Amino acid sequence: MVRHIQLRISLKEEGRAGMLKTKTAKYLGLAEKEIEIKVLRKSIDARKPGIYFNYKLAIYINEPIPSTKDYAFNYKDVSTAKPVHIIGFGPAGMWAALRCLELGFKPIVLERGKNVQQRRRDLKAINQDHTVNADSNYCFGEGGAGTYSDGKLYTRSLKRGDVRRVFESLVYHGATEEILIDAHPHIGTNKLPKIVQNIREAIIKHGGEVHFNTKVTDFIIKSNQLKAIVLNDSKEMEVKRVILATGHSARDIFYLLQKKEITLKAKSFAMGVRVEHPQQIIDSIQYHCKGERDELLPAAAYSLVHQAKGRGVYSFCMCPGGFIVPAATAPGEVVVNGMSPSKRNNLFANSGIVVEINVEKDLPKYEKFGDFKGLEFQKNLERLAFTSGGRSQTAPAQRLTDFVEGKLSADLNPTSYQPGLNSAPLHSLLPKLIGSRLRTGFAEFGKKMKGYYTAQANIVGVESRTSSPINIPRNEKLEHPEIQGLFPCGEGGGYAGGIVSAAMDGERCAEAAVAAL
């Protein structure tokens, strides 16, 4: 017999061995030897000083927990099957390829960047030598931007696909089963590369192909049908179905589509800065503690939002116990992002704090760029960060309180950002539509989280790649309305925001692409 219950355990009780089973047995009026427990969901309630762990449990009464897994993936041998070409090997491209294996079609993946092992050298170069490889960086390469991130798996896109299925796929390829249980699961940047490699090996093992250092440089279109693609400006490859999963930073693809007179649309997005606090400050606020947090508690996170002058100001990609990293994809720009290891045990907490940009109302000076107005605004802000940072990957920064009060910081706090920081007057450098709202937002966040507004925090510029500033249209069949055989997908098309939503969109696009084959 199996019963499902919910149970609350205090922080003190959580630290006692066997307490969960003891409380469960007492709750059910049974002896401990009569039950076995499977944890289905676990979350922390830290809204008040008395911290509790909330458990959702499956209780097996007088029977063992089944040893078989609840998930399995039927990958077929597709060595001689009809091909589907996938441009980009980030989350959308990876799960599109895996879904093709299940459906019996051969995925041929074309990735401009390098595999995870070779990619590390280019990450070292951008951090230590300030050298940006335009095709191999924190955005491009095996696994896309998701490989070197916190690996957060939280998504609001519950209606776009099967979230649980994506989680199970990650476990199948090497993630721990904890992600199936935690209310806010994450994997960690130290573990993601191996999982990504396992996915690639599974694709190849079952007859698919994954090609690195293979950049799509042209589309051959005849009678509104995609007939072929050109690789690295030389090789032409015949195609019938192409899933375009190049990510939100593949600007060359947007320009190529524009050159081909393929319809694009400007899309609203968000930009701002990344704020970095000592993790201990965030822990003390969220866990109502002084000094170090309890060893049973993970590094504390937060989520903040405020409406300022008709636009949302909100936290984005919050990384507890993490690092700020240089995410530029071309020389002459500075872009910052955040990531965390699986243990989230770094000394700092960082988060993007960004402002909504309404491309229809907020960028009148950029109207001349048409559908590229948001992209050009984004590029200008990144060039501004480059020059004000010192014309390298050193980033412009300011103490949080100095930014809000409008004065240059005489010095800066320690940081996790390896290329280094340069004190700059971001309060006057950032466009008013962003800077003024950020200043209002930070002041309000300090009221919501006592201690958040502090001189011990830095803000670092710029956080500009939250999502794509351009949308690649698609119809109800997920195909571009003008070009037969082209399926815009994931973050690059404007249809996802994060690992899970991109993975689900990849699966949907794979199903759509093979439907007519």
Short mmCIF file of C-alpha atoms in Angstrom, two decimals:
data_model
loop_
_atom_site.label_atom_id
_atom_site.label_comp_id
_atom_site.label_asym_id
_atom_site.label_seq_id
_atom_site.Cartn_x
_atom_site.Cartn_y
_atom_site.Cartn_z
CA MET A 1 0.00 0.00 0.00
CA VAL A 2 1.23 3.49 -0.86
CA ARG A 3 0.12 6.70 0.81
CA HIS A 4 1.06 10.26 -0.07
CA ILE A 5 1.47 12.79 2.73
CA GLN A 6 2.97 16.21 3.38
CA LEU A 7 5.12 16.82 6.43
CA ARG A 8 6.93 19.78 8.00
CA ILE A 9 10.25 19.32 9.77
CA SER A 10 11.90 22.06 11.79
CA LEU A 11 15.52 23.01 11.12
CA LYS A 12 16.52 21.44 14.43
CA GLU A 13 14.67 18.22 13.59
CA GLU A 14 16.19 18.12 10.12
CA GLY A 15 19.60 17.71 11.69
CA ARG A 16 18.64 14.58 13.60
CA ALA A 17 19.28 11.27 11.88
CA GLY A 18 16.10 9.28 11.25
CA MET A 19 13.77 12.07 12.33
CA LEU A 20 11.84 12.12 9.04
CA LYS A 21 10.97 8.44 9.37
CA THR A 22 10.13 8.84 13.07
CA LYS A 23 7.74 11.72 12.43
CA THR A 24 6.19 9.96 9.43
CA ALA A 25 5.51 6.80 11.44
CA LYS A 26 3.99 8.85 14.25
CA TYR A 27 1.84 10.79 11.78
CA LEU A 28 0.47 7.54 10.29
CA GLY A 29 0.21 5.70 13.61
CA LEU A 30 2.53 2.94 12.40
CA ALA A 31 5.77 1.40 13.52
CA GLU A 32 8.91 2.61 11.74
CA LYS A 33 9.69 -0.90 10.54
CA GLU A 34 6.37 -0.96 8.65
CA ILE A 35 7.23 1.91 6.33
CA GLU A 36 9.68 2.97 3.63
CA ILE A 37 9.86 6.61 2.49
CA LYS A 38 10.38 8.09 -0.94
CA VAL A 39 10.82 11.88 -1.00
CA LEU A 40 8.88 13.41 -3.89
CA ARG A 41 9.41 17.10 -3.18
CA LYS A 42 11.42 19.15 -0.72
CA SER A 43 11.38 22.89 -0.07
CA ILE A 44 12.46 25.34 2.59
CA ASP A 45 10.10 27.76 4.33
CA ALA A 46 12.25 30.59 5.70
CA ARG A 47 9.62 33.32 5.77
CA LYS A 48 9.89 33.48 9.55
CA PRO A 49 12.80 32.95 11.97
CA GLY A 50 11.53 29.43 12.69
CA ILE A 51 12.74 27.69 9.52
CA TYR A 52 10.99 24.55 8.30
CA PHE A 53 11.58 21.94 5.61
CA ASN A 54 8.41 20.97 3.72
CA TYR A 55 8.29 17.41 2.43
CA LYS A 56 5.95 15.69 0.02
CA LEU A 57 6.36 11.95 0.59
CA ALA A 58 5.27 8.62 -0.85
CA ILE A 59 5.00 6.12 2.00
CA TYR A 60 5.29 2.42 1.15
CA ILE A 61 3.54 0.46 3.89
CA ASN A 62 4.73 -3.12 4.37
CA GLU A 63 6.23 -3.18 0.90
CA PRO A 64 9.57 -2.08 -0.60
CA ILE A 65 10.09 0.97 -2.75
CA PRO A 66 10.19 -0.19 -6.40
CA SER A 67 13.76 -0.39 -7.64
CA THR A 68 12.90 0.40 -11.26
CA LYS A 69 13.25 3.95 -12.50
CA ASP A 70 10.14 5.91 -13.35
CA TYR A 71 11.69 7.12 -16.58
CA ALA A 72 13.25 5.69 -19.73
CA PHE A 73 14.03 7.02 -23.19
CA ASN A 74 13.65 4.90 -26.29
CA TYR A 75 16.43 6.17 -28.51
CA LYS A 76 16.37 4.42 -31.87
CA ASP A 77 19.25 3.62 -34.20
CA VAL A 78 18.91 6.41 -36.75
CA SER A 79 22.11 5.77 -38.72
CA THR A 80 20.23 5.41 -42.01
CA ALA A 81 17.13 7.46 -41.14
CA LYS A 82 15.96 10.68 -42.77
CA PRO A 83 17.96 13.67 -41.49
CA VAL A 84 16.90 16.77 -39.57
CA HIS A 85 19.53 19.51 -39.46
CA ILE A 86 19.89 21.40 -36.19
CA ILE A 87 21.88 24.63 -36.06
CA GLY A 88 23.18 25.19 -32.54
CA PHE A 89 23.93 22.80 -29.69
CA GLY A 90 22.57 24.64 -26.68
CA PRO A 91 19.61 23.32 -24.65
CA ALA A 92 17.13 23.79 -27.53
CA GLY A 93 19.39 22.05 -30.04
CA MET A 94 20.34 19.23 -27.67
CA TRP A 95 16.78 18.29 -26.80
CA ALA A 96 15.66 18.70 -30.41
CA ALA A 97 18.34 16.14 -31.31
CA LEU A 98 17.34 13.76 -28.51
CA ARG A 99 13.69 13.96 -29.54
CA CYS A 100 14.67 13.17 -33.13
CA LEU A 101 16.30 9.96 -31.86
CA GLU A 102 13.06 8.96 -30.14
CA LEU A 103 11.02 9.72 -33.26
CA GLY A 104 13.36 7.76 -35.53
CA PHE A 105 15.00 10.61 -37.41
CA LYS A 106 18.70 11.38 -37.73
CA PRO A 107 19.79 14.64 -36.08
CA ILE A 108 22.72 16.37 -37.76
CA VAL A 109 23.89 19.06 -35.35
CA LEU A 110 26.00 21.97 -36.58
CA GLU A 111 27.67 23.95 -33.77
CA ARG A 112 29.85 26.98 -34.45
CA GLY A 113 31.83 26.54 -31.23
CA LYS A 114 34.02 23.86 -29.67
CA ASN A 115 33.32 20.87 -27.46
CA VAL A 116 33.29 21.38 -23.70
CA GLN A 117 36.90 20.32 -23.19
CA GLN A 118 38.36 22.61 -25.87
CA ARG A 119 35.97 25.41 -24.92
CA ARG A 120 37.61 25.74 -21.49
CA ARG A 121 40.79 27.16 -23.06
CA ASP A 122 38.83 30.03 -24.58
CA LEU A 123 37.09 30.72 -21.26
CA LYS A 124 40.50 30.89 -19.61
CA ALA A 125 41.65 33.31 -22.33
CA ILE A 126 38.74 35.71 -21.84
CA ASN A 127 39.14 35.65 -18.04
CA GLN A 128 42.91 35.94 -17.84
CA ASP A 129 44.04 37.48 -21.13
CA HIS A 130 40.87 39.47 -21.94
CA THR A 131 40.82 37.78 -25.36
CA VAL A 132 37.37 37.09 -26.85
CA ASN A 133 36.93 34.24 -29.33
CA ALA A 134 33.78 35.16 -31.25
CA ASP A 135 32.84 31.49 -31.80
CA SER A 136 33.94 29.95 -28.49
CA ASN A 137 33.02 31.73 -25.27
CA TYR A 138 30.48 31.62 -22.44
CA CYS A 139 27.63 31.73 -25.01
CA PHE A 140 28.89 29.64 -27.93
CA GLY A 141 30.14 26.07 -27.89
CA GLU A 142 28.85 22.69 -26.78
CA GLY A 143 25.84 23.15 -24.50
CA GLY A 144 25.52 26.85 -25.30
CA ALA A 145 25.23 29.41 -22.53
CA GLY A 146 23.63 26.77 -20.31
CA THR A 147 26.83 24.75 -19.91
CA TYR A 148 28.61 27.42 -17.90
CA SER A 149 25.75 28.70 -15.79
CA ASP A 150 24.17 27.97 -12.47
CA GLY A 151 22.18 25.24 -14.16
CA LYS A 152 18.95 26.59 -12.72
CA LEU A 153 16.01 24.45 -13.78
CA TYR A 154 13.19 26.64 -12.53
CA THR A 155 10.71 27.68 -15.22
CA ARG A 156 7.33 29.34 -15.46
CA SER A 157 6.74 27.76 -18.88
CA LEU A 158 4.60 24.96 -17.50
CA LYS A 159 2.20 24.98 -20.46
CA ARG A 160 4.86 24.70 -23.16
CA GLY A 161 5.84 21.11 -22.56
CA ASP A 162 6.63 18.39 -20.06
CA VAL A 163 8.95 19.88 -17.43
CA ARG A 164 9.30 16.59 -15.58
CA ARG A 165 10.39 14.87 -18.78
CA VAL A 166 13.28 17.34 -19.20
CA PHE A 167 14.35 16.77 -15.58
CA GLU A 168 14.26 13.00 -16.06
CA SER A 169 16.28 13.35 -19.24
CA LEU A 170 18.94 15.27 -17.32
CA VAL A 171 19.05 12.52 -14.67
CA TYR A 172 19.23 9.88 -17.41
CA HIS A 173 22.32 11.65 -18.74
CA GLY A 174 24.07 12.08 -15.41
CA ALA A 175 22.39 14.66 -13.17
CA THR A 176 21.57 13.64 -9.61
CA GLU A 177 18.01 12.66 -8.72
CA GLU A 178 17.91 15.61 -6.32
CA ILE A 179 16.72 17.78 -9.21
CA LEU A 180 13.51 15.71 -9.28
CA ILE A 181 12.91 16.55 -5.63
CA ASP A 182 14.11 20.09 -4.91
CA ALA A 183 11.53 22.83 -5.29
CA HIS A 184 14.16 25.08 -6.92
CA PRO A 185 16.55 22.60 -8.55
CA HIS A 186 19.93 23.43 -10.00
CA ILE A 187 22.83 21.36 -11.28
CA GLY A 188 25.91 23.59 -11.04
CA THR A 189 28.44 24.72 -13.60
CA ASN A 190 30.99 22.13 -12.43
CA LYS A 191 28.64 19.24 -13.27
CA LEU A 192 26.93 20.50 -16.41
CA PRO A 193 29.84 19.91 -18.84
CA LYS A 194 29.86 16.16 -18.18
CA ILE A 195 26.08 15.93 -18.64
CA VAL A 196 26.33 17.87 -21.90
CA GLN A 197 29.09 15.53 -23.08
CA ASN A 198 26.95 12.50 -22.19
CA ILE A 199 24.10 13.90 -24.30
CA ARG A 200 26.43 14.36 -27.25
CA GLU A 201 27.75 10.81 -26.89
CA ALA A 202 24.20 9.43 -26.75
CA ILE A 203 23.33 11.23 -29.99
CA ILE A 204 26.39 9.86 -31.77
CA LYS A 205 25.95 6.35 -30.32
CA HIS A 206 22.48 6.12 -31.85
CA GLY A 207 23.53 7.30 -35.29
CA GLY A 208 23.22 11.05 -35.05
CA GLU A 209 25.97 13.51 -35.89
CA VAL A 210 27.45 16.45 -33.97
CA HIS A 211 29.86 18.74 -35.83
CA PHE A 212 31.86 21.39 -33.94
CA ASN A 213 33.65 24.43 -35.41
CA THR A 214 30.91 24.38 -38.05
CA LYS A 215 29.35 27.78 -38.59
CA VAL A 216 26.35 28.32 -40.84
CA THR A 217 27.17 31.31 -43.02
CA ASP A 218 24.44 31.25 -45.66
CA PHE A 219 21.00 29.87 -46.51
CA ILE A 220 20.15 28.71 -50.03
CA ILE A 221 16.48 29.43 -50.60
CA LYS A 222 14.50 28.67 -53.75
CA SER A 223 10.78 29.32 -54.21
CA ASN A 224 10.46 30.17 -50.51
CA GLN A 225 11.86 26.79 -49.53
CA LEU A 226 15.12 26.22 -47.65
CA LYS A 227 17.18 23.97 -49.92
CA ALA A 228 20.70 24.08 -48.52
CA ILE A 229 22.97 25.74 -45.98
CA VAL A 230 26.54 26.92 -46.41
CA LEU A 231 29.08 25.97 -43.75
CA ASN A 232 32.15 28.08 -42.93
CA ASP A 233 31.70 30.08 -46.16
CA SER A 234 32.64 27.06 -48.27
CA LYS A 235 30.79 23.75 -48.00
CA GLU A 236 27.19 23.51 -49.18
CA MET A 237 24.92 21.00 -47.44
CA GLU A 238 21.52 19.99 -48.79
CA VAL A 239 18.69 20.19 -46.22
CA LYS A 240 14.96 19.63 -45.97
CA ARG A 241 14.18 20.50 -42.36
CA VAL A 242 16.31 22.92 -40.32
CA ILE A 243 15.79 23.70 -36.64
CA LEU A 244 17.37 27.09 -35.98
CA ALA A 245 18.51 26.97 -32.34
CA THR A 246 21.42 29.41 -32.34
CA GLY A 247 20.69 31.24 -29.07
CA HIS A 248 20.03 34.88 -28.21
CA SER A 249 23.59 36.06 -28.97
CA ALA A 250 24.01 34.78 -32.56
CA ARG A 251 23.73 38.23 -34.10
CA ASP A 252 25.29 37.08 -37.37
CA ILE A 253 22.26 34.84 -37.91
CA PHE A 254 19.89 37.78 -37.44
CA TYR A 255 21.88 39.81 -39.98
CA LEU A 256 21.95 36.88 -42.39
CA LEU A 257 18.18 36.50 -42.19
CA GLN A 258 17.81 40.24 -42.77
CA LYS A 259 20.09 40.03 -45.80
CA LYS A 260 17.91 37.22 -47.15
CA GLU A 261 14.85 39.47 -46.62
CA ILE A 262 13.34 36.95 -44.22
CA THR A 263 10.87 38.60 -41.88
CA LEU A 264 12.04 39.39 -38.35
CA LYS A 265 10.39 41.38 -35.57
CA ALA A 266 11.77 43.61 -32.84
CA LYS A 267 11.13 42.09 -29.42
CA SER A 268 10.98 43.67 -25.99
CA PHE A 269 13.61 42.47 -23.57
CA ALA A 270 15.48 43.71 -20.47
CA MET A 271 18.89 45.13 -19.58
CA GLY A 272 20.65 46.41 -16.52
CA VAL A 273 23.55 45.46 -14.27
CA ARG A 274 24.69 42.59 -12.08
CA VAL A 275 24.77 43.23 -8.33
CA GLU A 276 27.15 41.31 -6.07
CA HIS A 277 26.87 40.99 -2.28
CA PRO A 278 28.84 38.93 0.21
CA GLN A 279 26.79 35.72 0.45
CA GLN A 280 26.70 36.11 4.23
CA ILE A 281 24.64 39.28 3.91
CA ILE A 282 21.99 37.54 1.81
CA ASP A 283 22.01 34.55 4.19
CA SER A 284 21.49 36.79 7.21
CA ILE A 285 18.52 38.52 5.54
CA GLN A 286 16.81 35.42 4.20
CA TYR A 287 17.50 33.10 7.14
CA HIS A 288 17.12 35.69 9.94
CA CYS A 289 20.53 34.78 11.32
CA LYS A 290 23.72 36.44 12.52
CA GLY A 291 27.06 35.11 11.38
CA GLU A 292 27.26 31.92 9.34
CA ARG A 293 24.07 30.17 8.19
CA ASP A 294 23.24 26.73 9.53
CA GLU A 295 25.17 23.99 7.70
CA LEU A 296 21.89 22.33 6.72
CA LEU A 297 20.80 25.38 4.74
CA PRO A 298 21.94 26.10 1.18
CA ALA A 299 23.29 29.51 0.16
CA ALA A 300 20.26 31.80 0.23
CA ALA A 301 18.68 33.16 -2.94
CA TYR A 302 16.21 35.97 -3.53
CA SER A 303 13.70 37.20 -6.08
CA LEU A 304 12.79 40.88 -6.27
CA VAL A 305 10.54 43.01 -8.44
CA HIS A 306 9.37 46.64 -8.43
CA GLN A 307 7.44 48.82 -10.85
CA ALA A 308 9.32 52.04 -11.61
CA LYS A 309 7.84 54.62 -13.99
CA GLY A 310 5.71 52.04 -15.75
CA ARG A 311 8.47 49.47 -16.27
CA GLY A 312 9.40 46.40 -14.28
CA VAL A 313 12.71 46.32 -12.42
CA TYR A 314 13.51 42.78 -11.33
CA SER A 315 16.16 40.26 -10.36
CA PHE A 316 17.29 37.89 -13.09
CA CYS A 317 19.38 34.71 -12.98
CA MET A 318 20.22 35.02 -9.28
CA CYS A 319 23.33 32.97 -8.42
CA PRO A 320 23.85 32.16 -4.72
CA GLY A 321 27.43 31.30 -3.81
CA GLY A 322 28.44 32.05 -7.38
CA PHE A 323 30.68 34.00 -9.74
CA ILE A 324 30.26 36.85 -12.19
CA VAL A 325 31.72 35.92 -15.59
CA PRO A 326 32.56 37.78 -18.83
CA ALA A 327 29.95 36.81 -21.44
CA ALA A 328 31.04 38.94 -24.41
CA THR A 329 30.80 37.29 -27.83
CA ALA A 330 32.91 39.78 -29.78
CA PRO A 331 35.88 42.06 -29.18
CA GLY A 332 35.03 45.63 -28.14
CA GLU A 333 32.15 44.79 -25.78
CA VAL A 334 31.70 43.94 -22.11
CA VAL A 335 28.81 41.72 -21.03
CA VAL A 336 28.46 40.09 -17.61
CA ASN A 337 26.52 37.05 -16.48
CA GLY A 338 26.45 34.80 -13.42
CA MET A 339 27.07 31.14 -12.64
CA SER A 340 27.31 28.91 -9.57
CA PRO A 341 28.98 25.59 -8.77
CA SER A 342 26.77 22.74 -7.55
CA LYS A 343 27.61 23.38 -3.89
CA ARG A 344 27.05 27.13 -4.27
CA ASN A 345 29.94 27.61 -1.88
CA ASN A 346 31.60 30.76 -3.20
CA LEU A 347 31.78 33.81 -0.90
CA PHE A 348 29.55 35.97 -3.08
CA ALA A 349 25.92 36.13 -4.22
CA ASN A 350 25.19 37.84 -7.53
CA SER A 351 22.09 38.59 -9.55
CA GLY A 352 21.14 40.50 -12.64
CA ILE A 353 18.95 43.50 -11.81
CA VAL A 354 17.33 44.55 -15.05
CA VAL A 355 14.77 46.96 -16.47
CA GLU A 356 12.09 46.10 -19.01
CA ILE A 357 12.71 47.68 -22.43
CA ASN A 358 9.57 48.21 -24.50
CA VAL A 359 10.93 48.38 -28.04
CA GLU A 360 7.77 50.05 -29.33
CA LYS A 361 7.91 52.97 -26.87
CA ASP A 362 11.35 53.29 -25.27
CA LEU A 363 13.78 53.59 -28.19
CA PRO A 364 12.69 56.51 -30.44
CA LYS A 365 16.32 57.36 -31.33
CA TYR A 366 16.77 53.86 -32.71
CA GLU A 367 13.71 53.72 -34.97
CA LYS A 368 15.97 54.07 -38.01
CA PHE A 369 17.21 50.54 -37.35
CA GLY A 370 13.70 49.10 -37.74
CA ASP A 371 13.41 45.60 -36.32
CA PHE A 372 17.04 45.80 -35.20
CA LYS A 373 16.47 48.80 -32.90
CA GLY A 374 16.63 46.73 -29.73
CA LEU A 375 19.74 44.92 -30.93
CA GLU A 376 21.52 48.16 -31.79
CA PHE A 377 20.61 49.65 -28.41
CA GLN A 378 21.97 46.51 -26.75
CA LYS A 379 25.22 46.75 -28.74
CA ASN A 380 25.70 50.41 -27.83
CA LEU A 381 25.35 49.66 -24.13
CA GLU A 382 27.90 46.85 -24.38
CA ARG A 383 30.36 49.14 -26.19
CA LEU A 384 29.82 51.75 -23.47
CA ALA A 385 30.69 49.14 -20.84
CA PHE A 386 33.85 48.26 -22.79
CA THR A 387 35.14 51.84 -22.96
CA SER A 388 34.18 52.76 -19.38
CA GLY A 389 35.71 49.54 -18.08
CA GLY A 390 39.11 50.37 -19.59
CA ARG A 391 38.85 48.91 -23.11
CA SER A 392 39.39 45.32 -22.00
CA GLN A 393 37.22 42.72 -20.26
CA THR A 394 37.62 44.72 -17.02
CA ALA A 395 34.06 45.73 -16.18
CA PRO A 396 32.76 49.14 -15.07
CA ALA A 397 31.50 48.99 -11.49
CA GLN A 398 30.30 51.08 -8.59
CA ARG A 399 29.37 50.53 -4.97
CA LEU A 400 25.61 50.04 -4.80
CA THR A 401 25.03 52.99 -2.46
CA ASP A 402 27.20 55.29 -4.58
CA PHE A 403 25.23 54.34 -7.68
CA VAL A 404 21.92 55.21 -6.05
CA GLU A 405 23.31 58.40 -4.49
CA GLY A 406 24.96 59.47 -7.76
CA LYS A 407 28.64 59.62 -6.89
CA LEU A 408 31.79 57.95 -8.17
CA SER A 409 33.15 55.19 -5.92
CA ALA A 410 36.57 55.97 -4.48
CA ASP A 411 37.19 52.23 -4.25
CA LEU A 412 35.31 48.99 -4.84
CA ASN A 413 34.53 45.89 -2.83
CA PRO A 414 36.22 42.52 -3.46
CA THR A 415 34.62 40.65 -6.36
CA SER A 416 34.35 37.21 -7.93
CA TYR A 417 34.71 38.73 -11.43
CA GLN A 418 38.10 37.43 -12.55
CA PRO A 419 38.99 40.03 -15.25
CA GLY A 420 38.65 42.76 -12.62
CA LEU A 421 36.60 45.90 -12.03
CA ASN A 422 37.12 49.56 -12.84
CA SER A 423 35.36 52.29 -10.86
CA ALA A 424 33.03 54.14 -13.24
CA PRO A 425 30.08 56.53 -12.84
CA LEU A 426 27.41 54.09 -14.00
CA HIS A 427 24.75 56.37 -12.52
CA SER A 428 25.50 58.87 -15.31
CA LEU A 429 26.75 56.50 -18.02
CA LEU A 430 23.68 54.25 -18.22
CA PRO A 431 20.79 55.53 -20.35
CA LYS A 432 18.23 57.33 -18.21
CA LEU A 433 15.47 54.84 -19.02
CA ILE A 434 17.61 52.14 -17.35
CA GLY A 435 19.71 54.03 -14.79
CA SER A 436 16.94 56.04 -13.13
CA ARG A 437 14.70 53.00 -12.76
CA LEU A 438 17.55 50.91 -11.37
CA ARG A 439 18.25 53.54 -8.73
CA THR A 440 14.59 53.56 -7.71
CA GLY A 441 14.46 49.78 -7.74
CA PHE A 442 17.55 49.30 -5.58
CA ALA A 443 16.23 51.75 -3.00
CA GLU A 444 12.92 49.86 -2.86
CA PHE A 445 14.66 46.48 -2.67
CA GLY A 446 16.50 47.76 0.39
CA LYS A 447 13.13 48.31 2.05
CA LYS A 448 11.93 44.82 1.20
CA MET A 449 15.17 43.13 2.30
CA LYS A 450 16.72 44.96 5.24
CA GLY A 451 20.45 45.02 4.68
CA TYR A 452 20.32 44.53 0.91
CA TYR A 453 21.00 48.21 0.23
CA THR A 454 24.59 48.40 1.43
CA ALA A 455 27.98 49.86 0.55
CA GLN A 456 29.35 46.31 0.77
CA ALA A 457 27.69 45.48 -2.58
CA ASN A 458 29.00 46.32 -6.04
CA ILE A 459 27.01 46.78 -9.21
CA VAL A 460 28.80 45.61 -12.36
CA GLY A 461 27.93 46.51 -15.95
CA VAL A 462 26.35 45.40 -18.09
CA GLU A 463 23.74 42.64 -17.87
CA SER A 464 22.41 42.86 -21.41
CA ARG A 465 21.76 39.32 -22.70
CA THR A 466 18.66 38.41 -20.71
CA SER A 467 16.80 37.38 -23.86
CA SER A 468 16.82 37.99 -27.58
CA PRO A 469 15.96 41.53 -28.76
CA ILE A 470 14.67 40.00 -31.98
CA ASN A 471 11.89 37.54 -32.69
CA ILE A 472 12.04 35.14 -35.63
CA PRO A 473 8.35 34.55 -36.47
CA ARG A 474 6.81 31.09 -36.81
CA ASN A 475 3.30 29.83 -37.51
CA GLU A 476 1.12 27.30 -35.71
CA LYS A 477 3.26 24.52 -37.21
CA LEU A 478 6.35 26.18 -35.63
CA GLU A 479 7.68 26.91 -39.13
CA HIS A 480 8.67 30.32 -40.41
CA PRO A 481 5.57 31.69 -42.20
CA GLU A 482 7.60 32.58 -45.31
CA ILE A 483 10.30 29.91 -45.52
CA GLN A 484 9.29 26.28 -45.77
CA GLY A 485 11.60 23.97 -43.83
CA LEU A 486 12.90 26.59 -41.35
CA PHE A 487 11.88 26.11 -37.70
CA PRO A 488 12.98 28.98 -35.39
CA CYS A 489 13.58 27.56 -31.94
CA GLY A 490 14.51 28.40 -28.36
CA GLU A 491 15.94 31.62 -27.01
CA GLY A 492 17.35 32.78 -30.33
CA GLY A 493 13.91 32.82 -31.91
CA GLY A 494 12.39 34.48 -28.87
CA TYR A 495 10.51 31.38 -27.66
CA ALA A 496 12.30 30.43 -24.44
CA GLY A 497 14.15 31.81 -21.45
CA GLY A 498 16.39 29.33 -19.68
CA ILE A 499 17.50 25.72 -19.91
CA VAL A 500 14.16 24.01 -19.32
CA SER A 501 11.94 26.17 -21.52
CA ALA A 502 14.54 25.99 -24.31
CA ALA A 503 14.73 22.20 -24.00
CA MET A 504 10.95 21.88 -24.18
CA ASP A 505 10.82 24.14 -27.22
CA GLY A 506 13.54 22.03 -28.84
CA GLU A 507 11.40 18.93 -28.40
CA ARG A 508 8.35 20.66 -29.86
CA CYS A 509 10.30 21.90 -32.86
CA ALA A 510 11.68 18.41 -33.50
CA GLU A 511 8.15 17.01 -33.50
CA ALA A 512 7.02 19.74 -35.88
CA ALA A 513 10.00 19.34 -38.19
CA VAL A 514 9.57 15.60 -38.68
CA ALA A 515 5.79 15.75 -39.08
CA ALA A 516 5.95 16.19 -42.85
CA LEU A 517 9.02 14.04 -43.52
#
